[in-house]
Coordinates of C-alpha atoms in Angstrom, one line a residue:
M6 CA 113.4 114.5 95.9
D7 CA 110.0 113.6 97.2
Q8 CA 109.0 110.5 95.2
N9 CA 105.5 109.5 94.6
P10 CA 104.9 105.7 95.1
Y11 CA 101.3 106.0 93.8
R12 CA 102.0 107.7 90.4
R13 CA 99.8 106.3 87.6
R14 CA 101.6 104.7 84.7
S15 CA 100.1 105.1 81.2
S16 CA 99.2 101.9 79.2
P17 CA 99.8 102.4 75.5
I18 CA 97.2 100.7 73.4
R19 CA 98.3 99.0 70.1
T20 CA 96.0 98.0 67.3
T21 CA 97.0 94.5 66.1
T22 CA 95.7 91.7 64.0
G23 CA 95.8 88.2 65.3
G24 CA 99.1 88.4 67.2
S25 CA 101.4 91.2 68.2
K26 CA 102.2 92.4 64.6
S27 CA 100.8 95.8 63.8
V28 CA 98.3 96.3 61.0
N29 CA 100.0 97.4 57.7
F30 CA 97.3 98.4 55.3
S31 CA 99.7 98.9 52.4
E32 CA 100.7 95.2 52.5
L33 CA 97.1 94.1 52.5
F34 CA 96.2 96.2 49.5
P35 CA 99.3 96.8 47.1
M36 CA 98.2 99.8 45.0
K37 CA 100.5 99.3 42.0
Y38 CA 98.7 96.2 40.6
L39 CA 95.2 97.8 40.3
S40 CA 93.5 99.8 37.7
S41 CA 92.8 103.5 38.1
G42 CA 89.1 103.0 38.9
T43 CA 89.9 100.2 41.2
K44 CA 92.6 102.3 42.8
K45 CA 90.1 105.0 43.7
L46 CA 87.7 102.4 45.1
T47 CA 90.5 100.8 47.0
R48 CA 91.8 104.1 48.4
T49 CA 88.3 104.9 49.6
F50 CA 88.0 101.5 51.2
T51 CA 91.5 101.8 52.8
T52 CA 90.7 105.3 54.2
C53 CA 87.5 103.9 55.8
L54 CA 89.4 101.0 57.4
I55 CA 92.0 103.4 58.8
L56 CA 89.3 105.7 60.3
F57 CA 87.5 102.7 61.7
S58 CA 90.7 101.5 63.4
V59 CA 91.4 104.9 64.9
L60 CA 87.9 105.1 66.2
V61 CA 88.2 101.6 67.8
A62 CA 91.5 102.6 69.4
F63 CA 90.0 105.8 70.9
S64 CA 87.0 104.0 72.2
M65 CA 89.3 101.5 74.0
I66 CA 91.3 104.4 75.5
F67 CA 88.3 106.3 76.8
H68 CA 86.7 103.1 78.0
Q69 CA 89.7 102.4 80.2
H70 CA 90.3 106.0 81.3
P71 CA 87.1 108.0 81.5
S72 CA 87.6 111.7 81.8
H73 CA 84.8 114.1 82.1
S74 CA 86.7 117.1 83.4
I75 CA 88.9 119.7 81.9
R76 CA 92.5 119.7 83.1
I77 CA 93.8 123.3 83.5
M78 CA 97.6 123.6 83.5
G79 CA 99.8 126.3 85.0
F80 CA 100.9 127.6 88.4
A81 CA 98.2 130.2 88.8
E82 CA 95.3 127.8 87.9
A83 CA 94.1 124.7 89.5
R84 CA 92.9 121.5 87.9
V85 CA 89.6 119.8 88.5
L86 CA 90.1 116.2 89.5
D87 CA 88.3 113.4 87.7
A88 CA 86.8 111.0 90.2
G89 CA 87.4 108.1 87.7
V90 CA 91.1 108.6 87.8
F91 CA 91.4 109.7 91.4
P92 CA 88.9 107.6 93.3
N93 CA 89.4 109.4 96.6
V94 CA 88.3 112.8 95.3
T95 CA 84.6 113.4 95.9
N96 CA 82.5 113.6 92.7
I97 CA 80.1 116.5 92.5
D98 CA 77.0 116.6 90.4
S99 CA 74.9 119.6 89.5
N100 CA 73.4 119.8 93.0
D101 CA 74.2 123.4 94.2
S102 CA 73.8 122.4 97.8
D103 CA 77.1 120.5 97.6
K104 CA 78.8 123.3 95.7
L105 CA 77.5 125.9 98.1
L106 CA 78.2 123.8 101.2
G107 CA 74.6 123.5 102.2
G108 CA 73.9 127.2 101.6
L109 CA 76.9 128.5 103.5
L110 CA 78.4 130.1 100.4
A111 CA 76.6 132.6 98.2
S112 CA 76.1 132.0 94.5
G113 CA 76.7 134.4 91.7
F114 CA 80.5 134.7 91.9
N115 CA 82.7 134.5 88.8
E116 CA 84.1 131.0 89.3
E117 CA 87.2 131.5 87.2
S118 CA 88.4 134.4 89.4
C119 CA 88.5 132.2 92.5
L120 CA 88.6 128.5 91.6
S121 CA 88.9 127.3 95.2
R122 CA 85.5 128.7 96.3
Y123 CA 83.5 126.1 94.5
Q124 CA 86.1 123.5 93.7
A125 CA 87.1 122.8 97.3
V126 CA 84.2 120.5 97.7
L127 CA 85.8 118.1 95.2
Y128 CA 88.8 117.5 97.3
R129 CA 87.3 116.6 100.7
K130 CA 84.6 114.3 102.1
P131 CA 81.2 116.0 102.7
S132 CA 81.2 117.6 106.2
P133 CA 78.8 116.0 108.7
Y134 CA 78.3 119.5 110.2
K135 CA 75.6 121.4 108.4
P136 CA 75.2 125.2 108.8
S137 CA 72.0 126.2 110.6
P138 CA 69.3 127.9 108.5
Y139 CA 69.6 130.8 110.9
L140 CA 73.3 131.2 110.1
V141 CA 72.7 130.9 106.4
S142 CA 70.0 133.7 106.6
K143 CA 72.3 135.8 108.8
L144 CA 75.1 135.6 106.2
R145 CA 72.8 136.6 103.3
N146 CA 71.6 139.6 105.4
Y147 CA 75.2 140.5 106.2
E148 CA 76.1 140.4 102.5
M149 CA 73.3 142.9 101.7
L150 CA 74.6 145.1 104.5
H151 CA 78.1 144.9 103.3
K152 CA 77.0 145.8 99.8
R153 CA 75.0 148.8 101.0
C154 CA 77.7 150.2 103.3
G155 CA 81.0 149.0 101.8
P156 CA 83.8 151.0 100.4
G157 CA 82.8 153.6 97.9
T158 CA 79.2 153.8 98.9
E159 CA 77.5 157.0 100.0
S160 CA 77.1 155.5 103.5
Y161 CA 80.8 154.8 103.7
K162 CA 81.7 158.3 102.6
K163 CA 79.4 159.8 105.2
A164 CA 80.9 157.6 107.9
L165 CA 84.4 158.6 106.9
K166 CA 83.7 162.2 107.7
L167 CA 82.9 161.3 111.3
L168 CA 86.5 160.4 111.9
D169 CA 87.4 164.1 111.8
Q170 CA 85.2 164.6 114.9
E171 CA 86.0 163.6 118.5
H172 CA 82.4 162.9 119.4
I173 CA 79.2 162.4 117.3
D174 CA 75.6 163.1 117.7
G175 CA 73.0 160.3 116.9
D176 CA 73.5 157.1 115.1
G177 CA 74.7 156.8 111.5
E178 CA 73.2 154.4 108.9
C179 CA 76.3 152.1 109.0
K180 CA 78.8 151.0 111.6
Y181 CA 82.2 149.5 111.0
V182 CA 84.8 147.3 112.5
V183 CA 88.3 147.4 111.0
W184 CA 90.6 144.4 111.4
V185 CA 94.3 145.4 111.5
S186 CA 96.6 142.8 109.9
F187 CA 98.9 141.6 112.6
S188 CA 101.1 138.6 113.6
G189 CA 101.6 135.3 111.8
L190 CA 99.3 133.8 109.2
G191 CA 97.6 131.3 111.5
N192 CA 96.9 134.0 114.1
R193 CA 95.6 136.3 111.4
I194 CA 93.1 133.7 110.1
L195 CA 91.8 132.9 113.5
S196 CA 91.6 136.5 114.7
L197 CA 89.9 137.7 111.5
A198 CA 87.2 134.9 111.9
S199 CA 86.7 136.2 115.5
V200 CA 86.3 139.8 114.4
F201 CA 83.9 138.7 111.6
L202 CA 81.7 136.9 114.1
Y203 CA 81.7 140.0 116.3
A204 CA 80.6 142.0 113.2
L205 CA 77.7 139.5 112.7
L206 CA 76.6 139.9 116.3
T207 CA 76.7 143.7 116.3
D208 CA 75.5 144.5 112.8
R209 CA 78.8 146.0 111.7
V210 CA 80.5 146.0 108.4
L211 CA 83.9 144.2 108.5
L212 CA 86.8 145.9 106.6
V213 CA 90.1 144.2 106.3
D214 CA 93.5 145.8 106.4
R215 CA 95.4 144.0 103.6
G216 CA 98.8 144.3 105.3
K217 CA 101.6 142.8 103.2
D218 CA 99.7 140.0 101.5
M219 CA 96.0 139.4 102.5
D220 CA 94.8 140.2 98.9
D221 CA 97.5 137.8 97.5
L222 CA 96.4 135.0 99.7
F223 CA 92.6 135.2 99.9
C224 CA 89.7 135.8 97.4
E225 CA 87.0 138.2 98.2
P226 CA 84.3 136.4 100.3
F227 CA 81.4 138.8 99.9
P228 CA 79.5 139.2 96.6
G229 CA 79.4 142.6 94.9
M230 CA 81.6 144.5 97.3
S231 CA 85.2 144.2 98.5
W232 CA 86.1 143.5 102.1
L233 CA 89.5 145.2 101.8
L234 CA 89.9 148.5 103.5
P235 CA 90.7 151.2 100.9
L236 CA 94.3 152.3 100.8
D237 CA 93.3 155.9 101.3
F238 CA 91.6 155.2 104.7
P239 CA 92.6 158.2 106.8
M240 CA 94.0 156.2 109.7
M241 CA 96.0 153.7 107.7
D242 CA 99.4 155.2 108.6
Q243 CA 98.6 154.9 112.3
F244 CA 98.0 151.1 112.4
D245 CA 101.5 150.0 113.1
G246 CA 101.8 152.4 116.1
L247 CA 98.5 151.4 117.8
N248 CA 99.0 150.1 121.3
Q249 CA 97.6 150.2 124.8
K250 CA 98.7 153.8 125.3
S251 CA 97.0 155.1 122.2
S252 CA 94.7 158.0 122.9
R253 CA 91.5 156.2 121.8
C254 CA 92.4 152.8 123.2
Y255 CA 89.3 151.7 125.1
G256 CA 91.3 150.0 127.9
D257 CA 93.2 153.2 128.5
I258 CA 90.0 155.2 128.6
V259 CA 88.5 152.8 131.1
K260 CA 91.7 152.9 133.2
N261 CA 91.7 156.7 133.3
Q262 CA 87.9 156.8 133.9
A263 CA 87.5 159.1 130.9
I264 CA 84.2 157.7 129.7
D265 CA 81.4 160.2 129.3
T266 CA 78.1 158.3 128.9
E267 CA 76.5 161.4 127.5
K268 CA 78.9 161.5 124.5
T269 CA 79.9 159.0 121.9
F270 CA 83.3 158.7 120.4
S271 CA 83.6 158.8 116.7
Y272 CA 86.0 155.8 116.9
L273 CA 87.7 153.5 119.4
Y274 CA 90.8 151.3 119.3
L275 CA 90.4 147.9 120.8
H276 CA 93.7 146.3 121.9
L277 CA 93.0 142.6 122.1
V278 CA 96.5 141.3 121.6
H279 CA 97.9 138.6 123.8
D280 CA 99.7 141.2 126.0
Y281 CA 96.5 143.1 126.8
G282 CA 95.7 144.3 130.3
D283 CA 92.7 143.9 132.7
H284 CA 91.2 147.2 131.4
D285 CA 91.4 146.1 127.8
K286 CA 89.6 142.8 128.8
M287 CA 86.6 144.9 129.8
F288 CA 85.6 144.5 126.2
F289 CA 84.2 141.1 127.2
C290 CA 81.7 142.7 129.7
E291 CA 78.1 143.3 128.7
G292 CA 77.9 146.8 130.1
D293 CA 81.0 147.8 128.2
Q294 CA 79.6 146.4 125.0
N295 CA 76.6 148.7 125.4
L296 CA 79.0 151.7 125.3
I297 CA 81.2 150.3 122.6
G298 CA 78.1 149.5 120.5
K299 CA 77.3 153.2 120.0
V300 CA 80.6 154.0 118.4
P301 CA 80.5 154.0 114.5
W302 CA 84.2 153.0 114.0
L303 CA 86.0 150.3 115.8
I304 CA 89.7 149.6 115.0
V305 CA 90.7 146.2 116.3
K306 CA 94.2 144.7 116.6
T307 CA 94.3 141.1 117.9
D308 CA 96.2 137.9 117.4
N309 CA 93.7 135.8 119.4
Y310 CA 90.8 133.5 118.5
F311 CA 88.5 135.2 121.1
V312 CA 85.3 133.4 120.1
P313 CA 84.9 131.3 123.3
S314 CA 84.7 134.5 125.4
L315 CA 82.0 136.0 123.2
W316 CA 79.8 133.1 124.4
L317 CA 80.2 134.3 128.0
I318 CA 78.7 137.7 127.2
P319 CA 75.0 137.6 128.2
G320 CA 73.9 139.9 125.4
F321 CA 75.4 137.6 122.7
D322 CA 74.7 134.0 124.0
D323 CA 71.1 133.7 122.7
E324 CA 72.1 134.8 119.2
L325 CA 75.1 132.5 119.2
N326 CA 73.0 129.6 120.2
K327 CA 70.7 130.2 117.2
L328 CA 73.6 130.7 114.8
F329 CA 75.5 127.6 116.0
P330 CA 73.3 124.9 117.6
Q331 CA 76.4 122.7 117.3
K332 CA 78.5 124.9 119.4
A333 CA 81.9 123.5 118.4
T334 CA 81.4 124.3 114.7
V335 CA 82.0 128.1 114.7
F336 CA 85.4 128.2 113.0
H337 CA 84.5 125.2 110.7
H338 CA 81.7 127.2 109.2
L339 CA 83.1 130.7 109.3
G340 CA 86.5 129.5 108.1
R341 CA 85.0 127.8 105.0
Y342 CA 82.8 130.8 104.4
L343 CA 85.6 133.5 104.6
F344 CA 88.9 131.9 103.5
H345 CA 89.2 130.9 99.9
P346 CA 92.8 130.7 98.6
T347 CA 93.6 132.7 95.5
N348 CA 94.2 130.9 92.3
Q349 CA 98.0 131.0 92.8
V350 CA 97.7 129.4 96.2
W351 CA 95.0 127.0 95.1
G352 CA 97.3 125.8 92.3
L353 CA 99.9 124.8 95.0
V354 CA 97.2 122.9 96.8
T355 CA 95.8 121.0 93.9
R356 CA 99.1 120.1 92.1
Y357 CA 100.5 118.7 95.3
Y358 CA 97.4 116.8 96.1
E359 CA 97.2 115.2 92.7
A360 CA 100.8 114.3 92.7
Y361 CA 101.2 112.8 96.1
L362 CA 97.9 112.2 98.0
S363 CA 95.1 111.4 95.6
H364 CA 95.9 107.7 95.1
A365 CA 96.3 106.8 98.8
D366 CA 93.7 104.7 100.6
E367 CA 94.1 106.8 103.6
K368 CA 95.8 110.2 104.2
I369 CA 97.5 111.1 107.5
G370 CA 98.5 114.7 108.3
I371 CA 101.3 115.4 110.8
Q372 CA 101.8 119.1 111.7
V373 CA 105.1 119.6 113.6
R374 CA 105.7 122.9 115.4
V375 CA 108.7 123.0 117.7
F376 CA 109.2 125.9 120.2
D377 CA 112.6 124.8 121.4
E378 CA 115.5 127.0 120.5
G379 CA 118.3 125.6 118.3
A380 CA 118.5 123.7 115.0
G381 CA 116.3 120.7 114.7
P382 CA 115.3 118.0 114.2
F383 CA 115.2 117.0 117.8
Q384 CA 115.3 113.3 118.8
H385 CA 112.7 113.7 121.6
V386 CA 110.2 115.2 119.1
M387 CA 110.8 112.3 116.6
D388 CA 110.3 109.8 119.5
Q389 CA 107.1 111.6 120.4
I390 CA 105.7 111.5 116.8
S391 CA 106.5 107.8 116.5
S392 CA 105.0 107.0 119.9
C393 CA 101.8 108.9 119.1
T394 CA 101.1 107.6 115.6
Q395 CA 101.9 104.0 116.5
K396 CA 100.0 103.8 119.8
E397 CA 97.0 105.5 118.3
K398 CA 97.1 103.1 115.3
L399 CA 97.5 105.9 112.8
L400 CA 100.7 104.4 111.4
P401 CA 102.0 100.8 111.6
E402 CA 105.1 99.6 113.4
V403 CA 108.0 98.3 111.2
D404 CA 109.4 94.8 111.3
T405 CA 113.2 94.9 111.6
L406 CA 113.3 91.2 110.7
V407 CA 112.6 91.6 107.0
E408 CA 112.3 87.9 106.2
R409 CA 109.5 87.6 108.7
S410 CA 107.5 90.5 107.2
R411 CA 103.9 90.0 106.3
Q412 CA 103.1 89.7 102.6
V413 CA 99.7 91.2 101.5
R414 CA 98.3 90.6 98.1
T415 CA 96.6 94.0 97.9
P416 CA 98.4 96.2 100.5
K417 CA 96.7 99.4 101.8
H418 CA 98.5 102.6 100.8
K419 CA 98.8 105.4 103.3
A420 CA 100.1 108.8 102.4
V421 CA 101.6 110.8 105.2
L422 CA 101.7 114.5 104.8
V423 CA 104.3 116.2 107.1
T424 CA 104.4 120.0 107.5
S425 CA 107.3 121.4 109.4
L426 CA 109.9 124.1 109.1
S427 CA 112.5 121.3 109.3
S428 CA 112.8 118.4 106.8
G429 CA 114.3 116.1 109.4
Y430 CA 111.1 114.6 110.8
S431 CA 109.7 113.6 107.4
E432 CA 113.1 112.3 106.3
N433 CA 113.3 110.1 109.4
L434 CA 109.8 108.7 108.8
K435 CA 110.6 108.2 105.1
S436 CA 113.8 106.3 105.8
M437 CA 112.1 104.1 108.4
Y438 CA 109.3 103.0 106.1
W439 CA 111.7 102.5 103.2
E440 CA 114.3 100.4 105.0
Y441 CA 111.9 98.2 106.9
P442 CA 108.5 96.7 106.0
T443 CA 105.4 97.3 108.1
I444 CA 104.1 94.6 110.3
T445 CA 100.7 95.1 108.7
G446 CA 101.9 94.9 105.2
E447 CA 100.7 98.5 104.5
I448 CA 102.7 100.7 102.1
I449 CA 103.6 104.1 103.6
G450 CA 104.6 107.1 101.5
V451 CA 105.9 110.2 103.3
H452 CA 105.7 113.6 101.7
Q453 CA 106.6 117.2 102.8
P454 CA 105.7 120.1 100.5
S455 CA 108.3 122.6 101.9
Q456 CA 110.9 123.1 104.5
E457 CA 111.5 126.8 105.0
G458 CA 113.9 126.5 107.9
Y459 CA 112.4 129.3 110.0
Q460 CA 109.2 131.3 110.0
Q461 CA 109.2 134.2 107.5
T462 CA 106.0 136.0 108.3
E463 CA 106.6 139.0 106.0
K464 CA 107.4 137.0 102.8
K465 CA 104.5 136.5 100.4
M466 CA 105.7 133.2 99.0
H467 CA 106.4 131.8 102.5
N468 CA 102.8 132.7 103.5
G469 CA 101.4 131.3 100.3
K470 CA 103.1 127.9 100.9
A471 CA 102.0 128.0 104.6
L472 CA 98.3 128.6 103.5
A473 CA 98.6 125.8 101.0
E474 CA 100.0 123.4 103.6
M475 CA 97.2 124.3 106.1
Y476 CA 94.7 123.5 103.4
L477 CA 96.4 120.2 102.4
L478 CA 96.4 119.1 106.1
S479 CA 92.7 119.9 106.2
L480 CA 92.2 117.4 103.3
T481 CA 93.6 114.4 105.3
D482 CA 91.5 111.7 106.9
N483 CA 93.3 111.8 110.3
L484 CA 95.4 114.6 111.7
V485 CA 98.1 115.0 114.3
T486 CA 98.9 118.6 115.4
S487 CA 101.3 120.3 117.7
A488 CA 100.3 121.9 121.0
W489 CA 99.9 125.7 121.0
S490 CA 100.0 125.9 117.2
T491 CA 97.5 128.2 115.4
F492 CA 98.7 126.6 112.1
G493 CA 97.2 123.3 113.3
Y494 CA 94.1 124.9 114.6
V495 CA 93.3 126.3 111.2
A496 CA 93.8 123.0 109.5
Q497 CA 91.6 121.0 111.9
G498 CA 88.8 123.6 111.7
L499 CA 88.7 123.8 107.9
G500 CA 88.8 120.0 107.7
G501 CA 86.2 119.4 110.5
L502 CA 88.8 117.1 112.2
K503 CA 89.3 116.3 115.8
P504 CA 93.1 115.9 115.9
W505 CA 95.5 114.0 118.1
I506 CA 97.5 116.8 119.8
L507 CA 101.2 116.3 120.4
Y508 CA 101.6 117.6 124.0
K509 CA 104.3 120.3 124.5
P510 CA 107.6 118.6 125.6
E511 CA 109.3 119.9 128.8
N512 CA 113.1 119.8 129.3
R513 CA 113.6 118.3 125.8
T514 CA 111.9 115.0 126.9
A515 CA 109.0 113.4 125.1
P516 CA 105.9 113.5 127.2
D517 CA 104.1 110.3 128.3
P518 CA 101.5 110.0 126.9
A519 CA 102.8 111.5 123.7
C520 CA 99.5 112.8 122.5
G521 CA 95.8 113.0 123.2
R522 CA 92.6 113.3 121.2
A523 CA 91.1 116.8 121.1
M524 CA 87.6 117.4 122.6
S525 CA 86.5 119.3 119.5
M526 CA 87.8 120.8 116.3
E527 CA 87.6 124.3 117.6
P528 CA 90.8 126.4 118.1
C529 CA 92.0 127.4 121.6
F530 CA 91.8 131.0 122.9
H531 CA 95.3 131.4 124.3
A532 CA 94.7 134.6 126.4
P533 CA 91.2 134.7 127.8
P534 CA 90.0 137.0 130.6
F535 CA 89.4 135.6 134.0
Y536 CA 87.0 138.2 135.3
D537 CA 83.4 138.2 136.6
C538 CA 82.0 141.4 135.2
K539 CA 79.0 141.5 137.6
A540 CA 80.9 140.6 140.7
K541 CA 83.9 142.6 139.6
T542 CA 86.3 139.9 140.8
G543 CA 88.5 137.1 139.3
I544 CA 86.8 133.9 138.3
D545 CA 87.7 130.7 136.4
T546 CA 85.9 131.4 133.1
G547 CA 86.5 127.8 132.0
K548 CA 84.0 126.5 134.5
L549 CA 81.0 128.9 133.9
V550 CA 79.1 127.0 131.2
P551 CA 79.5 123.4 130.0
H552 CA 80.4 124.3 126.4
V553 CA 83.4 126.5 127.2
R554 CA 86.2 124.6 128.8
H555 CA 90.0 124.7 129.2
C556 CA 92.1 123.6 126.3
E557 CA 93.9 120.2 126.1
D558 CA 97.2 121.8 125.1
M559 CA 97.1 125.0 127.2
S560 CA 95.6 124.7 130.6
W561 CA 94.6 128.4 131.0
G562 CA 93.2 128.6 127.4
L563 CA 89.5 128.3 126.5
K564 CA 87.8 126.4 123.7
L565 CA 84.3 125.5 122.6
V566 CA 83.2 121.9 123.0

């Protein structure tokens, strides 16, 4: 059982007179010795005294425990925290710029339908990264486009009819990019953010294939119109079978030299999955974008965060610089704009936060993802976690000579949130800090929300817990993540955190050093192209511009810095 060392104890308040004896009004005023008139007067006087005592008691209670927020109980609903009771929760006033994240979010939503949209600001420190006015304006314009062209509109119905044709004549009013739900939750979140950015850059409407659970995990991000692809979309039953050999796969068309510049396809399939080939990667060339840009329907399947390579396309770089003057904030802003957990998932986040994290002076997140085969926990991974957190002064060392331990009058409380498919790593940390005192006198509480044993991508509750844990990690003050893990990428981006990355072990040996600080909070693009579109030759795309470099945890990957 995960115990909470910071749980608040209630303090009952007694009304007494003089000493500890409770007030007994019947002893003070014995009714049987009084006349009837006097009895009435006495009863009135006694009632007043009782009411006065109750009011005094209540005033003392509320003076000691101020509460200005409504507590909503239940699994599907979250509770708003009171900053008086939970001092580490940010208090929010009526200033809408806080509630709307500096204009990033649109107003006008029904708040009860998606509590996380406007409550999330209560649970984290204000972000030092502000969205640019240009990005805010771009998002408002996109919302109007989405409302004008979204599912059910006349423009959408007209565009649907084009799918029956092989080629089209002229340009329609609205163009679309359909994101196909594919891969694990972390990959889906990152790839969807990438496709949305592409939609912003190309004035397309984003439509989301709900897959098994997208509508159970996330609220609608756009006001007045759904982002979900209607279930009666004509190509829905083809999504699972889409691959590099599909008839309208752009890479296959390029490979077979079947492009007719005089004609425009009604739709194209873009295969941007990690196993894509050189012809698929032509998507990242400016000349190919000119051809792709004329097509009204694009169907995209990807498990990559391909944002860094968008910055290397000459036709997009100027617009991206205006949208994101702070270049390493792309996912931080788009992630907080798009991904609002549903009330059920938000309840998992807030209940756990209140129970185990809210009272801590400092919150440390440790995200453990092990790629080794076999049942964990592994000793070399445990050694790596201890080495990293202690050398980087995130967690204190323990004193095995208990009688020598340092006594601190008001010790600092640190809450450690561990996320892992195995419970072994958190249990080892918990045992160590229970059996021995810290050399600094700090009190360490270790907590792990779930331990699923293995990844269960197709299970709704598994993904709901995974999303809740990503969000909880993003609420910590300092974060340690595992190399190659998209789970950790999502958490660091949402939280605006530059994590310490646990380097990938080789031959089941803890690396030295155990970890290193990330250059930025941006995710890594694991499968970027290495191709010079103009020279038509291979090139190191991590050395073309100063703000796109190779990742710390994957030498061939790319990230924004």
